[in-house]
Amino acid sequence: MNNLKLGVDVVSAHNLMPKDGQGSSSAFVELYFDGQKFRTTIKEKDLNPVWNESFYFNISDPSNLHYLTLDVYIYNNTKATNSRSFLGKVSLTGTSFVPYSDAVVLHYPVEKRGIFSRVRGELGLKVYITDDPSIKSSIPVPSVESTHKDASLTHDQTVPNPVPTGSEKAEARHTFHHLPNPNHPQHQHQSFPVAVHQATKYGVDEMKSEPQPPKLVRMYSSSPAQPVDFALKETSPFLGGGQVVRGRVIRSDKTASTYDLVEQMQFLFVRVVKARELPAMDVTGSLDPYVEVKIGNYKGVTKHMEKKQNPEWNVVFAFSRDRMQASVLEVVVKDKDLVKDDFVGRARFDLNEVPMRVPPDSPLAPEWYRLEDKKGEKIKGELMLAVWIGTQADEAFPDAWHSDSATPVDSSAAASTLIRSKVYHAPRLWYVRVNIIEAQDLVPTEKNRFPDVYVKVHIGNQVMKTKTVQARSLTTLWNEDLLFVAAEPFEDHLILSVEDRVGPGKDEILGRVIIPLSTVDRRADDRMIHSRWYNLEKPIAVDVDQLKKEKFSSRLHLQVCLDGGYHVLDESTHYSSDLRPTAKQLWKPSIGVLELGILNAVGLHPMKTRDGKGTSDTYCVAKYGHKWIRTRTIVDNLCPRYNEQYTWEVFDPATVLTVGVFDNSQLGEKGSNGNKDLKIGKVRIRISTLETGRVYTHSYPLLVLHPSGVKKMGELHMAIRFSCTSFVNMLYIYSRPLLPKMHYVRPFSVMQLDMLRHQAVNIVAARLGRAEPPLRKEVVEYMSDVDSHLWSMRRSKANFFRLMSIFSGLFAVGKWFGDICMWRNPITTVLVHVLFLMLVCFPELILPTVFLYMFLIGVWNFRYRPRYPPHMNTRISQADAVHPDELDEEFDTFPTSRSPELVRLRYDRLRSVAGRIQTVVGDVATQGERVQSLLSWRDPRATAIFVTFCLVAALVLYVTPFQVIAALAGFYMMRHPRFRYRLPSAPINFFRRLPARTDSMLWNHPRVENQEQNLEETILSPEMAISVSKKRSRLPKKAEAEELGSFISVLSKLLCRIPAVLLVLVLLFLWSSSTTIISGNIVHVCVSSRRLNNLYCLSAGTQPNFEIPVSIVHNTSSSTSTTPEMVDVFVENPVPIADNSTGNERDEVENAVKIVEEQLRAHRSWTANGNTGDCNGRGVFVYDLPPKFNKELVDHCYDMIPWMDFCKYLSNEALGEPILKLGKGWHQTHQYSLEPIFHSRVLKHPCRVYNQNEAKLFYVPFYGGLDILRWHFKNVSSDVKDTLGLELIQWLESQQPWIRNSGKDHVFVLGKISWDFRRNNKISWGTRFLELDQMQNPIKLLIERQPWHMNDIGIPHPTHFHPHSDDDIITWQLKIMRSKRKNLVSFAGAARPGAPENIRSILIKQCTSSDTGKCQFLNCDSGDCRQPESIIELFMESEFCLQPPGDSPTRKSVFDSLVSGCIPVLFDSFTAYYQYPWHLPEDHTRYSVFIDQEDVRSMKMNVVERLMKVSVREREDMRRYIVYELLPGLVYGDSSSEFDKFQDAFSISMNNLLERISRLDSTSVN
C-alpha cells in the first residue's frame, strides 16, 4: 500500500497587499496538488498573518511526482459580498520536494497571476514528503460553489496536472536510477525512494537520404592555429538512429533504438541462475559445483559453491558477437577439486536458434535444462538458464561479465568486479559553519597563571583552530567563524576541544564537546541560527557514556549550522558541472537533457607491458553534476570500443561536462607507479556552446602535458546531444546569478574557497573510493583539477597573451584613429569628419548608432559561427613551444625537490618578470598621482596655471554651446598633419612636468655579482629563455623588450590623451559642489550617533522652520578621510529666532543652544507640584493592542540578538533574573527593556480607567524598540522594518480618541534612542516610525531624545536596581553612603578605534598611565562588563566615574554611577544636561563634573589631575545630593512596588505627563 504523502506547513505571510479598502486584508490560503484542494483559516485584518497549519496530500503515483506541481494561492476574503480577491501565488515543482529531514521553512516571494495583477509580500512554507503511516491525509475542502465560479475557472486553467500517457512512457529513454542507501540514518519521517522521472525523448531533425559510408571531416580552430594532428575531427558514424551527417541524423530502415548515440553492438547474454539435484561426485557424497560458459576461445566462470547440490549463482555473461568464432554455446557444470576439476554435465545451444531481445521487451524468462554427459545422453541434474541476443541497451549489460573485458591474467570474481561499468552518485555536500563565541568558567590545570586558550575543531580529517586568547577572567571571547565541508550521510561528529597552550609544543585539553552533525540545524538562507551553550566534558574519560556522566561547570558558547544555501565547490570554478545549492528545495526545474555516447578510442598510447608488448586496460569516466559514470574496462586493447550511452539532466547551460580516459592498474601485477590508475587524457565540453537538438560526433585528441612536452595519447570518439525541454526557462537562466544567492549575501574569501574546495574533493574521493568498483582518488582529483591553483610560468604567459588578445581590438581602434588623424586615407578621414559632425549636431543618434553597429556585426558573424565544441588548444595554452625548464618547474613538487642552484636561477627569473610588472604598476600610479597634483599645490606654479585655466575654461564653457566645444575639440584632434608638430603638445608637456610621489620612494641598488654580465642576459639566457613560440623566439632581445613594453606605452598614451573637456567638466562639478557645501548662513552643532559612530548634526539657520541640509560624517576604521553625506532634516523650532541675526558664527551657535534650552525650560514647566494622588479628571487609558504590537515581539526574543539569550532579560516582567550578590531589588535588566517595564507599571497605575470617555491620557503599549531589534540582525528590506509601525498607525486612526485630538493626548514609551526611529534614505538602520506625519503630535518618552523635537522627552535608562518599597531605597542609600571609596576615578568601557573623534582612547591612556594608582579601568572588550555586579562594585568604590559619549551621546552607565553614589564626569552636554529635564535638575554642578572634550582631545587637560583638585567637601556634598535627592527618582520600581515617601522614575514621568495633558486641555479651553 502506498503511504507516500506530501506535507505542506503554511507558516506565515508578511507585507501582503491591502485589498479591503481599509488598508488591510483578511487573508487565507488555498493549496492545490494532484487533484486535491485544501484551505487554511481566515486571518481577519492582518497583513502579516500567521497560520502554522499543516496539510497532507495523498500521492497517487510516486513515479509521476516529478511532473506534479504544488500551487498555493493567497486570497482576501470579503464578508460583505461573500467574494475573494487575489493576493498572490506560489508554484513549486515536484523536483523541489525533499524528505522531512531536509525540509526547512522558506519564505517565497508571491507571484502575479496575470500581467495586471498587483501583489507584494512573501509566504512562508515548509514542503516535504513523508511515508509515515501514522499520518493521515487532510480532509479536502468541498468543491468551489457557484459563488466562486470565476475563481474556480481560473484555477482550473492555471493548475495543470500533467500525467504522461502510456505511449509517452513506452518511448521514454532508458536512464540510470539512484537507489537510496538502506544504511542511511532515518528521521521519524522516513526517507523514501522517489522514482526518477524518465527523460523525455526529444527527436532530432530528419533527412531522407541513402546511407553513406562514414566520412572523416577535419575541423580546424579559427583561434590561433595548432598542428593538424592536435585538431578536432568531425565524423559521420552510423549510430543507433542512423547516420549522422553534420549534426543531423539520416534515419535508416531499422527501428531506432533507445541507444541512438552509439553504434549498436550485439552481445550473446547467458544468465546462469541455479541448478538442482546435481549428482554427487566425491566419495563423501558432496559436490563443489561451478559453471563454465564457453563459446570458441572465450570462457566465463562462476564462483564455486562448497558442498551444495542445489546451488544458486544468478550471474550474467555477455559475449561480443563480433568476436565469436563458433556457432555453438556450451554451458558446463564442473566439480571443484584439488588436482583436477571433475565434469558433471553440460547444456549446448545452437546460436542460430537463440532469440533476439530488444528493450523495452520484458526480460527473457529462464528455463530448466536437463544436463547431458559427454556422449550427449541425459543425466541427473538440471540447470536453469536464459540465453538471448541483445544490445548494450539491455538492462543486464552493466552487471554482466564481458568477454571483451576478460583479463587473461586475473579471472577472479574480484577482478571481474573491477572492470564493470557503473554509475556513481557523489554525496551531497554541506558547508558546516561553526561560530565559536565564548567559553565560561574554564578550569586551568595550573592556578598560578592565566591560561592561553584556543579551540580546536575536528570533522573527520579536517582540523581548524581559533586564535589563542589569554583568559584573564571567567569568560574567554573569540567570536570566530570556522568553515568545514561535510557529506551526507553524516558519519563524522563535530568535535571541539578547548586547549591551553602550556608551552611551546605542549597543549593541555581543558574540555571537549562532541556534536553529531545529524542534530545540527540546517538553513537555506541567511536567517540567524540560535546559539547554544554546551557543557565541556572531561578529556580523561574515554567511554562516551562516561563522558556524558562526568560533566563539570565549564561551558562553550557556539552557533553551529549546516549552510544549504551555498553550492559546495568541489571542482575548479572555471569548469563547474553543477551550480545548484545544497538545499534541494532551492533547486529549479531542469532546462534540458544532455546525452553522451562514448563510442571508441583510437590509437591509444601503451601504458604498460604485458607478455613483451605494450598494451592498455582502459576505461572512461564522465562527470557532470552529482552523477559520475564509468564505462567497463576493455582489457588489452589499444583501440577499445565502448559504445555506452548515458544521460544527465541539465540545470544550467554555463556548466562543463568532463570525460577522462584512464588505464586500469588494478589488474595483474602492479607497475612502477604502484596501484594508481594512470591518466591518459581528458576532454571538456561546455554545454552553452552546444546547439539544441544537434548531434555532435567528433573525435577528440587526448592531449596531455608531460615533462618532455605536449603529447597526443590517442583520440576519443564521442557523440553528444543537448535537448532543451524549456526554452523560456533556459533564457531566464541567463539573467540569474551564476552561483546561489548566499554566495553574494555572505561571500567567502578566496583563501576560504580554496581550502573548502580541497576538503570537498577529498571527501568526494573518499566516498567514491568506497564504492564497488571503487573510483580511485587519483581519478577524482584529475577530473576535478585539484592542482589548478599551483604556479606555472607557462600558464602565466598564456594568461598574459589572452589578455593582450582582448585588448587587441582596442589597440586596433587606436591605430585606425591614428591613421584618421594622420590623413593616411583622405576619403575615409573626410567621411569620419562628416559622421562626427552629424553625431555632434544630433547627439541622440550616438547610442542608437553604436547598438545598431553591434547588431550588424553579430549578424555578420553568425555565418562564421563555430560548428563544433571548443577543445584544448596548444597554441593558446603556450604548450607548443614551451621551454623544457619551464615544464620541469611546472611538474616540480610542492615544496620543491630540485637542487638549490636550479631553484636560485628560477627565483632570479621570476624576479625579472616581477620587475617588469612592477614597472608597469609604477607607471600607472605615476600618471594617477600627476592627476592628483593638479590641485594639491605640490607644484605651486603648475597648480596656479591650472586653476587660472579652469577659471577661464569655466567662463568660456558657460557662454559657448556644448556642441560647438565638442565639434572644435574633435576637429582639432583630427587636424591635418600639416598643422601638427612632431614635438608633444603643450597639455602633454604640462602634464608630464607635474610632480609624482616617485621622489618619496626608497630605492636600493642590488649588487650584481658579475659586473661584466648583465643580469637580464643571465636570467634570459638561451637555456632559460621565456620563449613564446618558435617564431617569437627568433626575435632579437631589443624587439622582444619593445614588444613586452608595448602595453606600457599604449597605457601611457591613453592616460596622457584624456580629453580636456571631460577633465574640465569634472572640475566644474567639484567646484560647484564645494561652493554649495560651504555657502549659506548655517551652523551645525554635531553629536555622535549610535550606528557606526556617525555624526548627526543639530543645525540652525536664520529663519524658523527652515529645511537645512545636515552633513553626516562617517568615521570608519577602513578610511581615514571623511565623506559628507547630505540628509534633509526639518528643524522644528517652536521658539522664534530673532530676525536681526548678525550672521556671526558664534552668535548662531549661541542661538542653537538657546533653542534647546528653551525646549528644556518648557519641559520643566510641566513638572507636577504638590499632591498627585488625586485621580479625579486624570484618568489613564491603556489601549489593548493586538498581540503582534507587543506580546508577540517578546515571544521572538530568542532570535533578536544572535550572540546572547535575550529571553532571560525579558523574564520576571522584563526585569531579568535576580542578582543575589547585590541584595534585594537587583536584577539583570537590559538597557532595551524599558517598554515592557513601563507597560507593566501602567497596567497597575491607580488612575487607570477602562472607559475611553473618562480618560485624559492615552497610553499606547507599542514595543517599537523590540521591533527594531527583531529585524536589525536579519537581511530584510526597509519596507519590512517599517511594516509594523505603519500598521499601528492604521489601527490608531480607526480609534475615536486618536481622531478627536489627532493624538496630542497620546503617549508612546520607546526603549531605544530617537535616532533609531528616524531612519533616513542613506542608511538602513532602524525605522521611520517617528518621521511619520501622524507621530508629530503624540508625546514620546525615550531613553535619548532628539534635541530639536519638542514632543521628544528623555527619561532615564532602566538600571539594575528595582526597589519594591521605601525601605529598599533607604537600605541601599545607607549602604552606598557607607561604602569605602578607594579609587579616585574609574572608567568602565572600551575604546573606539573606528572613531578617531572619540576621546575614550585618550581617557583610557590617562587612566592606565596614572602613577598614583588613583584611576581604575574596567575593559569591556574582554567581557568584564557582562556581569552587572562587577560594574556596580567598581562604581561603589570610586569617587568619580568617567562618562564619555559612546555610540550615542547618552550612556546607561551615567545612571548606574548615580545609583552607586559615584559622581559622573561628563564631557558632552548632550549626555545628560539636554536630555532629562524631569529627572535631573537644571544646575548640573550639584551632581556632576563637566570637562570639555575638546580640551581632552587637544591634550590640554589631564582628567585625573583635574579631579584631584576637587575638594573632599565638594565631593561629599555632591554625593549626598545624588544619593538622597536624585537616586529615588532615577530607578524604576518593580511592577507591584508601593512607595509613600519617594517617587521613582515611573511615577515622576506619569505625574508630569498628566500635568502636561491638563495644561493642554486648559489651553484649548481658553
PDB file of N, CA and C in Angstrom, residues 278-289 304-309 334-344:
ATOM      1  N   LEU A 278      21.933 -31.994  -8.515  1.00  0.00           N
ATOM      2  CA  LEU A 278      23.178 -32.364  -9.174  1.00  0.00           C
ATOM      3  C   LEU A 278      23.724 -33.650  -8.547  1.00  0.00           C
ATOM      4  N   PRO A 279      24.333 -34.536  -9.339  1.00  0.00           N
ATOM      5  CA  PRO A 279      24.841 -35.798  -8.790  1.00  0.00           C
ATOM      6  C   PRO A 279      26.082 -35.564  -7.934  1.00  0.00           C
ATOM      7  N   ALA A 280      26.239 -36.416  -6.912  1.00  0.00           N
ATOM      8  CA  ALA A 280      27.414 -36.329  -6.049  1.00  0.00           C
ATOM      9  C   ALA A 280      28.625 -36.887  -6.783  1.00  0.00           C
ATOM     10  N   MET A 281      29.784 -36.206  -6.638  1.00  0.00           N
ATOM     11  CA  MET A 281      30.977 -36.590  -7.371  1.00  0.00           C
ATOM     12  C   MET A 281      32.084 -37.085  -6.428  1.00  0.00           C
ATOM     13  N   ASP A 282      32.072 -36.688  -5.177  1.00  0.00           N
ATOM     14  CA  ASP A 282      33.128 -37.103  -4.248  1.00  0.00           C
ATOM     15  C   ASP A 282      32.717 -38.375  -3.518  1.00  0.00           C
ATOM     16  N   VAL A 283      33.715 -38.954  -2.884  1.00  0.00           N
ATOM     17  CA  VAL A 283      33.472 -40.167  -2.107  1.00  0.00           C
ATOM     18  C   VAL A 283      32.559 -39.872  -0.936  1.00  0.00           C
ATOM     19  N   THR A 284      32.681 -38.655  -0.427  1.00  0.00           N
ATOM     20  CA  THR A 284      31.861 -38.285   0.729  1.00  0.00           C
ATOM     21  C   THR A 284      30.429 -37.968   0.342  1.00  0.00           C
ATOM     22  N   GLY A 285      30.148 -37.977  -0.952  1.00  0.00           N
ATOM     23  CA  GLY A 285      28.800 -37.668  -1.410  1.00  0.00           C
ATOM     24  C   GLY A 285      28.512 -36.195  -1.553  1.00  0.00           C
ATOM     25  N   SER A 286      29.578 -35.369  -1.486  1.00  0.00           N
ATOM     26  CA  SER A 286      29.389 -33.920  -1.607  1.00  0.00           C
ATOM     27  C   SER A 286      29.749 -33.453  -3.011  1.00  0.00           C
ATOM     28  N   LEU A 287      29.525 -32.144  -3.221  1.00  0.00           N
ATOM     29  CA  LEU A 287      29.747 -31.574  -4.553  1.00  0.00           C
ATOM     30  C   LEU A 287      30.073 -30.103  -4.370  1.00  0.00           C
ATOM     31  N   ASP A 288      31.151 -29.628  -5.047  1.00  0.00           N
ATOM     32  CA  ASP A 288      31.515 -28.196  -5.051  1.00  0.00           C
ATOM     33  C   ASP A 288      31.343 -27.670  -6.466  1.00  0.00           C
ATOM     34  N   PRO A 289      30.120 -27.347  -6.880  1.00  0.00           N
ATOM     35  CA  PRO A 289      29.866 -27.064  -8.302  1.00  0.00           C
ATOM     36  C   PRO A 289      30.201 -25.627  -8.691  1.00  0.00           C
ATOM     37  N   HIS A 304      32.643 -21.114  -7.295  1.00  0.00           N
ATOM     38  CA  HIS A 304      32.197 -22.447  -6.906  1.00  0.00           C
ATOM     39  C   HIS A 304      31.486 -22.384  -5.557  1.00  0.00           C
ATOM     40  N   MET A 305      30.505 -23.259  -5.383  1.00  0.00           N
ATOM     41  CA  MET A 305      29.724 -23.354  -4.146  1.00  0.00           C
ATOM     42  C   MET A 305      30.140 -24.623  -3.401  1.00  0.00           C
ATOM     43  N   GLU A 306      30.558 -24.475  -2.206  1.00  0.00           N
ATOM     44  CA  GLU A 306      31.063 -25.614  -1.446  1.00  0.00           C
ATOM     45  C   GLU A 306      29.906 -26.463  -0.913  1.00  0.00           C
ATOM     46  N   LYS A 307      29.986 -27.774  -1.276  1.00  0.00           N
ATOM     47  CA  LYS A 307      29.081 -28.781  -0.728  1.00  0.00           C
ATOM     48  C   LYS A 307      27.619 -28.393  -0.917  1.00  0.00           C
ATOM     49  N   LYS A 308      27.258 -28.081  -2.124  1.00  0.00           N
ATOM     50  CA  LYS A 308      25.861 -27.741  -2.441  1.00  0.00           C
ATOM     51  C   LYS A 308      25.471 -28.473  -3.715  1.00  0.00           C
ATOM     52  N   GLN A 309      24.390 -29.238  -3.599  1.00  0.00           N
ATOM     53  CA  GLN A 309      23.863 -29.906  -4.785  1.00  0.00           C
ATOM     54  C   GLN A 309      22.728 -29.107  -5.426  1.00  0.00           C
ATOM     55  N   LYS A 334      30.890 -28.097 -13.478  1.00  0.00           N
ATOM     56  CA  LYS A 334      32.041 -28.857 -13.022  1.00  0.00           C
ATOM     57  C   LYS A 334      32.087 -28.866 -11.500  1.00  0.00           C
ATOM     58  N   ASP A 335      32.843 -29.861 -11.007  1.00  0.00           N
ATOM     59  CA  ASP A 335      33.042 -30.001  -9.562  1.00  0.00           C
ATOM     60  C   ASP A 335      34.459 -29.566  -9.227  1.00  0.00           C
ATOM     61  N   LYS A 336      34.586 -28.583  -8.338  1.00  0.00           N
ATOM     62  CA  LYS A 336      35.891 -28.062  -7.967  1.00  0.00           C
ATOM     63  C   LYS A 336      36.649 -29.088  -7.164  1.00  0.00           C
ATOM     64  N   ASP A 337      37.893 -29.377  -7.565  1.00  0.00           N
ATOM     65  CA  ASP A 337      38.708 -30.368  -6.876  1.00  0.00           C
ATOM     66  C   ASP A 337      40.122 -29.837  -6.738  1.00  0.00           C
ATOM     67  N   LEU A 338      40.901 -30.505  -5.894  1.00  0.00           N
ATOM     68  CA  LEU A 338      42.248 -30.015  -5.634  1.00  0.00           C
ATOM     69  C   LEU A 338      43.165 -30.223  -6.825  1.00  0.00           C
ATOM     70  N   VAL A 339      43.096 -31.390  -7.450  1.00  0.00           N
ATOM     71  CA  VAL A 339      44.010 -31.711  -8.543  1.00  0.00           C
ATOM     72  C   VAL A 339      43.391 -31.359  -9.885  1.00  0.00           C
ATOM     73  N   LYS A 340      42.279 -31.931 -10.179  1.00  0.00           N
ATOM     74  CA  LYS A 340      41.624 -31.709 -11.457  1.00  0.00           C
ATOM     75  C   LYS A 340      40.121 -31.655 -11.230  1.00  0.00           C
ATOM     76  N   ASP A 341      39.499 -30.654 -11.856  1.00  0.00           N
ATOM     77  CA  ASP A 341      38.068 -30.485 -11.691  1.00  0.00           C
ATOM     78  C   ASP A 341      37.325 -31.562 -12.485  1.00  0.00           C
ATOM     79  N   ASP A 342      36.282 -32.127 -11.864  1.00  0.00           N
ATOM     80  CA  ASP A 342      35.507 -33.193 -12.487  1.00  0.00           C
ATOM     81  C   ASP A 342      34.376 -32.625 -13.329  1.00  0.00           C
ATOM     82  N   PHE A 343      34.107 -33.286 -14.436  1.00  0.00           N
ATOM     83  CA  PHE A 343      32.991 -32.932 -15.310  1.00  0.00           C
ATOM     84  C   PHE A 343      31.695 -33.478 -14.711  1.00  0.00           C
ATOM     85  N   VAL A 344      30.659 -32.600 -14.577  1.00  0.00           N
ATOM     86  CA  VAL A 344      29.379 -33.045 -14.032  1.00  0.00           C
ATOM     87  C   VAL A 344      28.351 -33.192 -15.145  1.00  0.00           C
TER      88      VAL A 344
END
